[in-house]
Amino acid sequence: VKKSPATIRFILGLTKDENKDMLEEESKMYGDIVILNITENMNEGKTFEYFKWFAKHRKDYYFVKTDDDSFIHLIHYYRDLQDLPRKRAYYGGVYGGNDLDDSSTYTYMG
């Protein structure tokens, strides 16, 4: 089986959870968990902190940010990304809508 050129990382914020020691141990063992110096959150800057971490620690051409309920078919991504520029490319969409609870408008990237 050909080795994939993709590097998989699980990005987490700091947690007070009892699993913290196990996460740190697994991170050392497999090297696939990055624990950012930010409280674990969904809508308070974790993605931005990940972008900063990536820019500082990785030199890859592309990176993909997904949620834990996403399934990525990497061969399709490889094919689609080949024709995109190597700098400042964005592959995805910008979505938005109205919050039904307070009728505020929101926007997010996907």
PDB file of N, CA and C in Angstrom:
ATOM      1  N   VAL A   1       0.848  -1.178   0.000  1.00  0.00           N
ATOM      2  CA  VAL A   1       0.000   0.000   0.000  1.00  0.00           C
ATOM      3  C   VAL A   1       0.884   1.228   0.000  1.00  0.00           C
ATOM      4  N   LYS A   2       0.605   2.135  -0.909  1.00  0.00           N
ATOM      5  CA  LYS A   2       1.373   3.375  -0.993  1.00  0.00           C
ATOM      6  C   LYS A   2       1.068   4.257   0.216  1.00  0.00           C
ATOM      7  N   LYS A   3       2.106   4.818   0.817  1.00  0.00           N
ATOM      8  CA  LYS A   3       1.929   5.704   1.974  1.00  0.00           C
ATOM      9  C   LYS A   3       1.304   7.015   1.522  1.00  0.00           C
ATOM     10  N   SER A   4       0.338   7.473   2.273  1.00  0.00           N
ATOM     11  CA  SER A   4      -0.342   8.724   1.957  1.00  0.00           C
ATOM     12  C   SER A   4       0.581   9.902   2.227  1.00  0.00           C
ATOM     13  N   PRO A   5       0.565  10.924   1.368  1.00  0.00           N
ATOM     14  CA  PRO A   5       1.352  12.121   1.641  1.00  0.00           C
ATOM     15  C   PRO A   5       0.689  13.039   2.668  1.00  0.00           C
ATOM     16  N   ALA A   6      -0.488  12.668   3.136  1.00  0.00           N
ATOM     17  CA  ALA A   6      -1.203  13.497   4.108  1.00  0.00           C
ATOM     18  C   ALA A   6      -0.696  13.217   5.518  1.00  0.00           C
ATOM     19  N   THR A   7      -0.609  14.275   6.308  1.00  0.00           N
ATOM     20  CA  THR A   7      -0.293  14.170   7.724  1.00  0.00           C
ATOM     21  C   THR A   7      -1.559  14.520   8.488  1.00  0.00           C
ATOM     22  N   ILE A   8      -1.983  13.640   9.365  1.00  0.00           N
ATOM     23  CA  ILE A   8      -3.216  13.848  10.119  1.00  0.00           C
ATOM     24  C   ILE A   8      -2.868  14.330  11.521  1.00  0.00           C
ATOM     25  N   ARG A   9      -3.535  15.398  11.954  1.00  0.00           N
ATOM     26  CA  ARG A   9      -3.365  15.918  13.307  1.00  0.00           C
ATOM     27  C   ARG A   9      -4.737  16.155  13.916  1.00  0.00           C
ATOM     28  N   PHE A  10      -4.876  15.868  15.192  1.00  0.00           N
ATOM     29  CA  PHE A  10      -6.080  16.174  15.950  1.00  0.00           C
ATOM     30  C   PHE A  10      -5.759  17.406  16.787  1.00  0.00           C
ATOM     31  N   ILE A  11      -6.522  18.468  16.602  1.00  0.00           N
ATOM     32  CA  ILE A  11      -6.244  19.748  17.245  1.00  0.00           C
ATOM     33  C   ILE A  11      -7.194  19.937  18.421  1.00  0.00           C
ATOM     34  N   LEU A  12      -6.622  20.131  19.591  1.00  0.00           N
ATOM     35  CA  LEU A  12      -7.408  20.302  20.806  1.00  0.00           C
ATOM     36  C   LEU A  12      -6.929  21.535  21.552  1.00  0.00           C
ATOM     37  N   GLY A  13      -7.816  22.094  22.341  1.00  0.00           N
ATOM     38  CA  GLY A  13      -7.430  23.131  23.268  1.00  0.00           C
ATOM     39  C   GLY A  13      -7.159  22.510  24.626  1.00  0.00           C
ATOM     40  N   LEU A  14      -6.707  23.324  25.552  1.00  0.00           N
ATOM     41  CA  LEU A  14      -6.474  22.844  26.914  1.00  0.00           C
ATOM     42  C   LEU A  14      -7.788  22.417  27.535  1.00  0.00           C
ATOM     43  N   THR A  15      -7.739  21.391  28.316  1.00  0.00           N
ATOM     44  CA  THR A  15      -8.944  20.872  28.937  1.00  0.00           C
ATOM     45  C   THR A  15      -8.697  20.588  30.409  1.00  0.00           C
ATOM     46  N   LYS A  16      -9.724  20.701  31.208  1.00  0.00           N
ATOM     47  CA  LYS A  16      -9.651  20.340  32.618  1.00  0.00           C
ATOM     48  C   LYS A  16     -10.136  18.912  32.807  1.00  0.00           C
ATOM     49  N   ASP A  17     -10.365  18.255  31.722  1.00  0.00           N
ATOM     50  CA  ASP A  17     -10.926  16.912  31.704  1.00  0.00           C
ATOM     51  C   ASP A  17      -9.971  15.901  32.344  1.00  0.00           C
ATOM     52  N   GLU A  18     -10.528  14.848  32.903  1.00  0.00           N
ATOM     53  CA  GLU A  18      -9.711  13.797  33.500  1.00  0.00           C
ATOM     54  C   GLU A  18      -8.903  13.037  32.453  1.00  0.00           C
ATOM     55  N   ASN A  19      -9.192  13.216  31.181  1.00  0.00           N
ATOM     56  CA  ASN A  19      -8.462  12.547  30.104  1.00  0.00           C
ATOM     57  C   ASN A  19      -7.204  13.290  29.685  1.00  0.00           C
ATOM     58  N   LYS A  20      -6.897  14.402  30.295  1.00  0.00           N
ATOM     59  CA  LYS A  20      -5.755  15.232  29.896  1.00  0.00           C
ATOM     60  C   LYS A  20      -4.449  14.435  29.858  1.00  0.00           C
ATOM     61  N   ASP A  21      -4.166  13.665  30.900  1.00  0.00           N
ATOM     62  CA  ASP A  21      -2.926  12.892  30.942  1.00  0.00           C
ATOM     63  C   ASP A  21      -2.880  11.857  29.821  1.00  0.00           C
ATOM     64  N   MET A  22      -4.018  11.207  29.554  1.00  0.00           N
ATOM     65  CA  MET A  22      -4.062  10.226  28.473  1.00  0.00           C
ATOM     66  C   MET A  22      -3.839  10.882  27.120  1.00  0.00           C
ATOM     67  N   LEU A  23      -4.414  12.084  26.911  1.00  0.00           N
ATOM     68  CA  LEU A  23      -4.219  12.795  25.646  1.00  0.00           C
ATOM     69  C   LEU A  23      -2.759  13.175  25.448  1.00  0.00           C
ATOM     70  N   GLU A  24      -2.129  13.678  26.497  1.00  0.00           N
ATOM     71  CA  GLU A  24      -0.718  14.045  26.395  1.00  0.00           C
ATOM     72  C   GLU A  24       0.155  12.822  26.126  1.00  0.00           C
ATOM     73  N   GLU A  25      -0.165  11.704  26.774  1.00  0.00           N
ATOM     74  CA  GLU A  25       0.584  10.462  26.547  1.00  0.00           C
ATOM     75  C   GLU A  25       0.419   9.985  25.108  1.00  0.00           C
ATOM     76  N   GLU A  26      -0.827  10.013  24.598  1.00  0.00           N
ATOM     77  CA  GLU A  26      -1.054   9.594  23.213  1.00  0.00           C
ATOM     78  C   GLU A  26      -0.367  10.535  22.232  1.00  0.00           C
ATOM     79  N   SER A  27      -0.374  11.819  22.540  1.00  0.00           N
ATOM     80  CA  SER A  27       0.297  12.794  21.681  1.00  0.00           C
ATOM     81  C   SER A  27       1.788  12.476  21.566  1.00  0.00           C
ATOM     82  N   LYS A  28       2.405  12.135  22.678  1.00  0.00           N
ATOM     83  CA  LYS A  28       3.833  11.780  22.662  1.00  0.00           C
ATOM     84  C   LYS A  28       4.062  10.470  21.924  1.00  0.00           C
ATOM     85  N   MET A  29       3.148   9.519  22.086  1.00  0.00           N
ATOM     86  CA  MET A  29       3.305   8.196  21.494  1.00  0.00           C
ATOM     87  C   MET A  29       3.149   8.229  19.971  1.00  0.00           C
ATOM     88  N   TYR A  30       2.113   8.894  19.473  1.00  0.00           N
ATOM     89  CA  TYR A  30       1.807   8.853  18.042  1.00  0.00           C
ATOM     90  C   TYR A  30       2.120  10.153  17.303  1.00  0.00           C
ATOM     91  N   GLY A  31       2.257  11.242  18.029  1.00  0.00           N
ATOM     92  CA  GLY A  31       2.563  12.526  17.392  1.00  0.00           C
ATOM     93  C   GLY A  31       1.428  13.088  16.567  1.00  0.00           C
ATOM     94  N   ASP A  32       0.189  12.655  16.827  1.00  0.00           N
ATOM     95  CA  ASP A  32      -0.919  13.104  15.994  1.00  0.00           C
ATOM     96  C   ASP A  32      -1.880  14.045  16.712  1.00  0.00           C
ATOM     97  N   ILE A  33      -1.578  14.421  17.949  1.00  0.00           N
ATOM     98  CA  ILE A  33      -2.431  15.336  18.694  1.00  0.00           C
ATOM     99  C   ILE A  33      -1.649  16.611  18.966  1.00  0.00           C
ATOM    100  N   VAL A  34      -2.259  17.738  18.647  1.00  0.00           N
ATOM    101  CA  VAL A  34      -1.686  19.039  18.963  1.00  0.00           C
ATOM    102  C   VAL A  34      -2.593  19.677  20.004  1.00  0.00           C
ATOM    103  N   ILE A  35      -2.026  20.016  21.143  1.00  0.00           N
ATOM    104  CA  ILE A  35      -2.792  20.677  22.190  1.00  0.00           C
ATOM    105  C   ILE A  35      -2.374  22.138  22.204  1.00  0.00           C
ATOM    106  N   LEU A  36      -3.286  22.992  21.747  1.00  0.00           N
ATOM    107  CA  LEU A  36      -3.022  24.424  21.660  1.00  0.00           C
ATOM    108  C   LEU A  36      -3.092  25.073  23.037  1.00  0.00           C
ATOM    109  N   ASN A  37      -2.411  26.168  23.198  1.00  0.00           N
ATOM    110  CA  ASN A  37      -2.431  26.902  24.460  1.00  0.00           C
ATOM    111  C   ASN A  37      -3.641  27.831  24.491  1.00  0.00           C
ATOM    112  N   ILE A  38      -4.828  27.219  24.450  1.00  0.00           N
ATOM    113  CA  ILE A  38      -6.096  27.945  24.477  1.00  0.00           C
ATOM    114  C   ILE A  38      -7.129  26.990  25.080  1.00  0.00           C
ATOM    115  N   THR A  39      -8.062  27.508  25.816  1.00  0.00           N
ATOM    116  CA  THR A  39      -9.112  26.661  26.374  1.00  0.00           C
ATOM    117  C   THR A  39      -9.899  26.019  25.238  1.00  0.00           C
ATOM    118  N   GLU A  40     -10.184  24.731  25.367  1.00  0.00           N
ATOM    119  CA  GLU A  40     -10.964  24.024  24.344  1.00  0.00           C
ATOM    120  C   GLU A  40     -12.283  24.753  24.124  1.00  0.00           C
ATOM    121  N   ASN A  41     -12.582  25.037  22.856  1.00  0.00           N
ATOM    122  CA  ASN A  41     -13.804  25.754  22.516  1.00  0.00           C
ATOM    123  C   ASN A  41     -14.170  25.496  21.078  1.00  0.00           C
ATOM    124  N   MET A  42     -15.372  25.863  20.710  1.00  0.00           N
ATOM    125  CA  MET A  42     -15.829  25.695  19.337  1.00  0.00           C
ATOM    126  C   MET A  42     -15.938  27.033  18.617  1.00  0.00           C
ATOM    127  N   ASN A  43     -16.280  28.088  19.317  1.00  0.00           N
ATOM    128  CA  ASN A  43     -16.551  29.369  18.665  1.00  0.00           C
ATOM    129  C   ASN A  43     -15.805  30.541  19.285  1.00  0.00           C
ATOM    130  N   GLU A  44     -14.668  30.285  19.909  1.00  0.00           N
ATOM    131  CA  GLU A  44     -13.957  31.368  20.579  1.00  0.00           C
ATOM    132  C   GLU A  44     -12.492  31.450  20.178  1.00  0.00           C
ATOM    133  N   GLY A  45     -12.194  31.142  18.923  1.00  0.00           N
ATOM    134  CA  GLY A  45     -10.854  31.377  18.410  1.00  0.00           C
ATOM    135  C   GLY A  45      -9.949  30.173  18.267  1.00  0.00           C
ATOM    136  N   LYS A  46     -10.455  28.978  18.465  1.00  0.00           N
ATOM    137  CA  LYS A  46      -9.595  27.799  18.344  1.00  0.00           C
ATOM    138  C   LYS A  46      -9.059  27.640  16.912  1.00  0.00           C
ATOM    139  N   THR A  47      -9.899  27.862  15.916  1.00  0.00           N
ATOM    140  CA  THR A  47      -9.446  27.735  14.528  1.00  0.00           C
ATOM    141  C   THR A  47      -8.360  28.750  14.211  1.00  0.00           C
ATOM    142  N   PHE A  48      -8.522  29.984  14.674  1.00  0.00           N
ATOM    143  CA  PHE A  48      -7.505  31.009  14.453  1.00  0.00           C
ATOM    144  C   PHE A  48      -6.184  30.597  15.098  1.00  0.00           C
ATOM    145  N   GLU A  49      -6.239  30.080  16.321  1.00  0.00           N
ATOM    146  CA  GLU A  49      -5.022  29.620  17.007  1.00  0.00           C
ATOM    147  C   GLU A  49      -4.380  28.458  16.251  1.00  0.00           C
ATOM    148  N   TYR A  50      -5.207  27.596  15.669  1.00  0.00           N
ATOM    149  CA  TYR A  50      -4.667  26.497  14.864  1.00  0.00           C
ATOM    150  C   TYR A  50      -3.957  27.047  13.626  1.00  0.00           C
ATOM    151  N   PHE A  51      -4.551  28.037  12.962  1.00  0.00           N
ATOM    152  CA  PHE A  51      -3.893  28.636  11.800  1.00  0.00           C
ATOM    153  C   PHE A  51      -2.528  29.198  12.191  1.00  0.00           C
ATOM    154  N   LYS A  52      -2.455  29.875  13.327  1.00  0.00           N
ATOM    155  CA  LYS A  52      -1.170  30.424  13.792  1.00  0.00           C
ATOM    156  C   LYS A  52      -0.170  29.300  14.073  1.00  0.00           C
ATOM    157  N   TRP A  53      -0.641  28.231  14.735  1.00  0.00           N
ATOM    158  CA  TRP A  53       0.237  27.097  15.020  1.00  0.00           C
ATOM    159  C   TRP A  53       0.760  26.492  13.727  1.00  0.00           C
ATOM    160  N   PHE A  54      -0.142  26.310  12.769  1.00  0.00           N
ATOM    161  CA  PHE A  54       0.242  25.701  11.493  1.00  0.00           C
ATOM    162  C   PHE A  54       1.310  26.535  10.791  1.00  0.00           C
ATOM    163  N   ALA A  55       1.121  27.845  10.733  1.00  0.00           N
ATOM    164  CA  ALA A  55       2.071  28.730  10.065  1.00  0.00           C
ATOM    165  C   ALA A  55       3.451  28.676  10.729  1.00  0.00           C
ATOM    166  N   LYS A  56       3.474  28.464  12.018  1.00  0.00           N
ATOM    167  CA  LYS A  56       4.741  28.439  12.757  1.00  0.00           C
ATOM    168  C   LYS A  56       5.439  27.076  12.695  1.00  0.00           C
ATOM    169  N   HIS A  57       4.675  25.981  12.676  1.00  0.00           N
ATOM    170  CA  HIS A  57       5.259  24.648  12.841  1.00  0.00           C
ATOM    171  C   HIS A  57       5.271  23.776  11.592  1.00  0.00           C
ATOM    172  N   ARG A  58       4.525  24.119  10.587  1.00  0.00           N
ATOM    173  CA  ARG A  58       4.437  23.260   9.403  1.00  0.00           C
ATOM    174  C   ARG A  58       4.818  24.045   8.154  1.00  0.00           C
ATOM    175  N   LYS A  59       5.356  23.333   7.163  1.00  0.00           N
ATOM    176  CA  LYS A  59       5.741  23.964   5.895  1.00  0.00           C
ATOM    177  C   LYS A  59       5.048  23.295   4.720  1.00  0.00           C
ATOM    178  N   ASP A  60       3.893  22.715   4.966  1.00  0.00           N
ATOM    179  CA  ASP A  60       3.145  22.036   3.913  1.00  0.00           C
ATOM    180  C   ASP A  60       2.542  23.049   2.947  1.00  0.00           C
ATOM    181  N   TYR A  61       2.195  22.576   1.761  1.00  0.00           N
ATOM    182  CA  TYR A  61       1.545  23.438   0.782  1.00  0.00           C
ATOM    183  C   TYR A  61       0.106  23.752   1.163  1.00  0.00           C
ATOM    184  N   TYR A  62      -0.589  22.761   1.689  1.00  0.00           N
ATOM    185  CA  TYR A  62      -2.003  22.917   2.009  1.00  0.00           C
ATOM    186  C   TYR A  62      -2.292  22.314   3.370  1.00  0.00           C
ATOM    187  N   PHE A  63      -3.364  22.763   3.965  1.00  0.00           N
ATOM    188  CA  PHE A  63      -3.903  22.055   5.112  1.00  0.00           C
ATOM    189  C   PHE A  63      -5.410  22.095   5.035  1.00  0.00           C
ATOM    190  N   VAL A  64      -6.025  21.105   5.653  1.00  0.00           N
ATOM    191  CA  VAL A  64      -7.470  20.971   5.656  1.00  0.00           C
ATOM    192  C   VAL A  64      -7.927  21.005   7.105  1.00  0.00           C
ATOM    193  N   LYS A  65      -8.910  21.818   7.375  1.00  0.00           N
ATOM    194  CA  LYS A  65      -9.496  21.886   8.708  1.00  0.00           C
ATOM    195  C   LYS A  65     -10.909  21.352   8.603  1.00  0.00           C
ATOM    196  N   THR A  66     -11.198  20.303   9.374  1.00  0.00           N
ATOM    197  CA  THR A  66     -12.536  19.738   9.377  1.00  0.00           C
ATOM    198  C   THR A  66     -12.992  19.552  10.821  1.00  0.00           C
ATOM    199  N   ASP A  67     -14.253  19.281  10.988  1.00  0.00           N
ATOM    200  CA  ASP A  67     -14.799  18.965  12.304  1.00  0.00           C
ATOM    201  C   ASP A  67     -14.755  17.451  12.520  1.00  0.00           C
ATOM    202  N   ASP A  68     -15.004  17.045  13.743  1.00  0.00           N
ATOM    203  CA  ASP A  68     -14.910  15.622  14.066  1.00  0.00           C
ATOM    204  C   ASP A  68     -16.034  14.780  13.467  1.00  0.00           C
ATOM    205  N   ASP A  69     -17.026  15.413  12.875  1.00  0.00           N
ATOM    206  CA  ASP A  69     -18.100  14.652  12.236  1.00  0.00           C
ATOM    207  C   ASP A  69     -17.983  14.674  10.709  1.00  0.00           C
ATOM    208  N   SER A  70     -16.785  14.988  10.209  1.00  0.00           N
ATOM    209  CA  SER A  70     -16.552  15.055   8.761  1.00  0.00           C
ATOM    210  C   SER A  70     -15.814  13.822   8.266  1.00  0.00           C
ATOM    211  N   PHE A  71     -16.102  13.451   7.031  1.00  0.00           N
ATOM    212  CA  PHE A  71     -15.374  12.381   6.362  1.00  0.00           C
ATOM    213  C   PHE A  71     -14.737  12.973   5.111  1.00  0.00           C
ATOM    214  N   ILE A  72     -13.445  12.850   5.010  1.00  0.00           N
ATOM    215  CA  ILE A  72     -12.713  13.414   3.877  1.00  0.00           C
ATOM    216  C   ILE A  72     -12.209  12.276   2.996  1.00  0.00           C
ATOM    217  N   HIS A  73     -12.530  12.350   1.723  1.00  0.00           N
ATOM    218  CA  HIS A  73     -12.015  11.395   0.747  1.00  0.00           C
ATOM    219  C   HIS A  73     -10.784  12.044   0.126  1.00  0.00           C
ATOM    220  N   LEU A  74      -9.607  11.715   0.664  1.00  0.00           N
ATOM    221  CA  LEU A  74      -8.379  12.432   0.329  1.00  0.00           C
ATOM    222  C   LEU A  74      -8.026  12.391  -1.150  1.00  0.00           C
ATOM    223  N   ILE A  75      -8.291  11.300  -1.833  1.00  0.00           N
ATOM    224  CA  ILE A  75      -7.925  11.222  -3.249  1.00  0.00           C
ATOM    225  C   ILE A  75      -8.626  12.310  -4.057  1.00  0.00           C
ATOM    226  N   HIS A  76      -9.861  12.648  -3.693  1.00  0.00           N
ATOM    227  CA  HIS A  76     -10.572  13.724  -4.387  1.00  0.00           C
ATOM    228  C   HIS A  76      -9.943  15.073  -4.078  1.00  0.00           C
ATOM    229  N   TYR A  77      -9.533  15.281  -2.827  1.00  0.00           N
ATOM    230  CA  TYR A  77      -8.850  16.528  -2.467  1.00  0.00           C
ATOM    231  C   TYR A  77      -7.542  16.668  -3.226  1.00  0.00           C
ATOM    232  N   TYR A  78      -6.745  15.590  -3.291  1.00  0.00           N
ATOM    233  CA  TYR A  78      -5.483  15.654  -4.031  1.00  0.00           C
ATOM    234  C   TYR A  78      -5.735  16.095  -5.464  1.00  0.00           C
ATOM    235  N   ARG A  79      -6.720  15.479  -6.087  1.00  0.00           N
ATOM    236  CA  ARG A  79      -7.035  15.792  -7.487  1.00  0.00           C
ATOM    237  C   ARG A  79      -7.466  17.253  -7.641  1.00  0.00           C
ATOM    238  N   ASP A  80      -8.364  17.709  -6.777  1.00  0.00           N
ATOM    239  CA  ASP A  80      -8.890  19.067  -6.897  1.00  0.00           C
ATOM    240  C   ASP A  80      -7.856  20.137  -6.550  1.00  0.00           C
ATOM    241  N   LEU A  81      -6.988  19.849  -5.606  1.00  0.00           N
ATOM    242  CA  LEU A  81      -6.007  20.848  -5.174  1.00  0.00           C
ATOM    243  C   LEU A  81      -4.844  21.016  -6.131  1.00  0.00           C
ATOM    244  N   GLN A  82      -4.589  20.054  -6.986  1.00  0.00           N
ATOM    245  CA  GLN A  82      -3.440  20.117  -7.895  1.00  0.00           C
ATOM    246  C   GLN A  82      -3.440  21.363  -8.760  1.00  0.00           C
ATOM    247  N   ASP A  83      -4.599  21.835  -9.148  1.00  0.00           N
ATOM    248  CA  ASP A  83      -4.672  22.979 -10.058  1.00  0.00           C
ATOM    249  C   ASP A  83      -4.760  24.323  -9.338  1.00  0.00           C
ATOM    250  N   LEU A  84      -4.821  24.315  -8.019  1.00  0.00           N
ATOM    251  CA  LEU A  84      -4.909  25.570  -7.266  1.00  0.00           C
ATOM    252  C   LEU A  84      -3.521  26.153  -7.020  1.00  0.00           C
ATOM    253  N   PRO A  85      -3.442  27.466  -6.857  1.00  0.00           N
ATOM    254  CA  PRO A  85      -2.142  28.068  -6.543  1.00  0.00           C
ATOM    255  C   PRO A  85      -1.627  27.564  -5.195  1.00  0.00           C
ATOM    256  N   ARG A  86      -0.330  27.638  -4.989  1.00  0.00           N
ATOM    257  CA  ARG A  86       0.285  27.158  -3.748  1.00  0.00           C
ATOM    258  C   ARG A  86       0.230  28.195  -2.629  1.00  0.00           C
ATOM    259  N   LYS A  87      -0.165  29.405  -2.932  1.00  0.00           N
ATOM    260  CA  LYS A  87      -0.247  30.439  -1.899  1.00  0.00           C
ATOM    261  C   LYS A  87      -1.618  31.105  -1.942  1.00  0.00           C
ATOM    262  N   ARG A  88      -2.165  31.343  -0.776  1.00  0.00           N
ATOM    263  CA  ARG A  88      -3.404  32.090  -0.586  1.00  0.00           C
ATOM    264  C   ARG A  88      -4.616  31.494  -1.299  1.00  0.00           C
ATOM    265  N   ALA A  89      -4.632  30.174  -1.420  1.00  0.00           N
ATOM    266  CA  ALA A  89      -5.788  29.504  -2.018  1.00  0.00           C
ATOM    267  C   ALA A  89      -6.763  29.135  -0.902  1.00  0.00           C
ATOM    268  N   TYR A  90      -8.037  29.230  -1.191  1.00  0.00           N
ATOM    269  CA  TYR A  90      -9.060  28.770  -0.253  1.00  0.00           C
ATOM    270  C   TYR A  90     -10.002  27.850  -1.003  1.00  0.00           C
ATOM    271  N   TYR A  91     -10.184  26.665  -0.480  1.00  0.00           N
ATOM    272  CA  TYR A  91     -11.043  25.666  -1.102  1.00  0.00           C
ATOM    273  C   TYR A  91     -12.159  25.374  -0.113  1.00  0.00           C
ATOM    274  N   GLY A  92     -13.318  25.892  -0.360  1.00  0.00           N
ATOM    275  CA  GLY A  92     -14.422  25.713   0.556  1.00  0.00           C
ATOM    276  C   GLY A  92     -15.513  26.714   0.247  1.00  0.00           C
ATOM    277  N   GLY A  93     -16.272  27.047   1.238  1.00  0.00           N
ATOM    278  CA  GLY A  93     -17.353  27.995   1.043  1.00  0.00           C
ATOM    279  C   GLY A  93     -17.562  28.850   2.271  1.00  0.00           C
ATOM    280  N   VAL A  94     -18.229  29.958   2.080  1.00  0.00           N
ATOM    281  CA  VAL A  94     -18.615  30.820   3.191  1.00  0.00           C
ATOM    282  C   VAL A  94     -20.122  30.702   3.328  1.00  0.00           C
ATOM    283  N   TYR A  95     -20.566  30.390   4.526  1.00  0.00           N
ATOM    284  CA  TYR A  95     -21.968  30.134   4.777  1.00  0.00           C
ATOM    285  C   TYR A  95     -22.495  31.115   5.812  1.00  0.00           C
ATOM    286  N   GLY A  96     -23.776  31.265   5.856  1.00  0.00           N
ATOM    287  CA  GLY A  96     -24.350  32.159   6.845  1.00  0.00           C
ATOM    288  C   GLY A  96     -25.838  31.971   6.951  1.00  0.00           C
ATOM    289  N   GLY A  97     -26.392  32.708   7.863  1.00  0.00           N
ATOM    290  CA  GLY A  97     -27.823  32.617   8.063  1.00  0.00           C
ATOM    291  C   GLY A  97     -28.244  33.453   9.236  1.00  0.00           C
ATOM    292  N   ASN A  98     -29.432  33.207   9.690  1.00  0.00           N
ATOM    293  CA  ASN A  98     -29.968  33.918  10.854  1.00  0.00           C
ATOM    294  C   ASN A  98     -30.158  32.944  11.995  1.00  0.00           C
ATOM    295  N   ASP A  99     -29.787  33.380  13.191  1.00  0.00           N
ATOM    296  CA  ASP A  99     -30.004  32.590  14.398  1.00  0.00           C
ATOM    297  C   ASP A  99     -31.486  32.694  14.759  1.00  0.00           C
ATOM    298  N   LEU A 100     -32.138  31.591  14.811  1.00  0.00           N
ATOM    299  CA  LEU A 100     -33.577  31.599  15.065  1.00  0.00           C
ATOM    300  C   LEU A 100     -33.934  32.113  16.456  1.00  0.00           C
ATOM    301  N   ASP A 101     -33.006  31.982  17.406  1.00  0.00           N
ATOM    302  CA  ASP A 101     -33.299  32.402  18.779  1.00  0.00           C
ATOM    303  C   ASP A 101     -33.310  33.922  18.955  1.00  0.00           C
ATOM    304  N   ASP A 102     -32.339  34.603  18.335  1.00  0.00           N
ATOM    305  CA  ASP A 102     -32.277  36.054  18.564  1.00  0.00           C
ATOM    306  C   ASP A 102     -32.195  36.856  17.266  1.00  0.00           C
ATOM    307  N   SER A 103     -32.446  36.216  16.153  1.00  0.00           N
ATOM    308  CA  SER A 103     -32.457  36.810  14.812  1.00  0.00           C
ATOM    309  C   SER A 103     -31.176  37.564  14.459  1.00  0.00           C
ATOM    310  N   SER A 104     -30.041  37.182  15.065  1.00  0.00           N
ATOM    311  CA  SER A 104     -28.760  37.751  14.649  1.00  0.00           C
ATOM    312  C   SER A 104     -28.241  36.991  13.428  1.00  0.00           C
ATOM    313  N   THR A 105     -27.393  37.615  12.669  1.00  0.00           N
ATOM    314  CA  THR A 105     -26.822  36.993  11.483  1.00  0.00           C
ATOM    315  C   THR A 105     -25.441  36.431  11.820  1.00  0.00           C
ATOM    316  N   TYR A 106     -25.138  35.280  11.280  1.00  0.00           N
ATOM    317  CA  TYR A 106     -23.828  34.673  11.505  1.00  0.00           C
ATOM    318  C   TYR A 106     -23.213  34.273  10.169  1.00  0.00           C
ATOM    319  N   THR A 107     -21.904  34.149  10.157  1.00  0.00           N
ATOM    320  CA  THR A 107     -21.159  33.720   8.977  1.00  0.00           C
ATOM    321  C   THR A 107     -20.068  32.763   9.426  1.00  0.00           C
ATOM    322  N   TYR A 108     -19.830  31.701   8.669  1.00  0.00           N
ATOM    323  CA  TYR A 108     -18.735  30.807   8.968  1.00  0.00           C
ATOM    324  C   TYR A 108     -18.205  30.214   7.666  1.00  0.00           C
ATOM    325  N   MET A 109     -16.979  29.718   7.738  1.00  0.00           N
ATOM    326  CA  MET A 109     -16.352  29.111   6.564  1.00  0.00           C
ATOM    327  C   MET A 109     -16.484  27.603   6.675  1.00  0.00           C
ATOM    328  N   GLY A 110     -16.656  26.964   5.551  1.00  0.00           N
ATOM    329  CA  GLY A 110     -16.794  25.515   5.554  1.00  0.00           C
ATOM    330  C   GLY A 110     -16.059  24.894   4.396  1.00  0.00           C
TER     331      GLY A 110
END
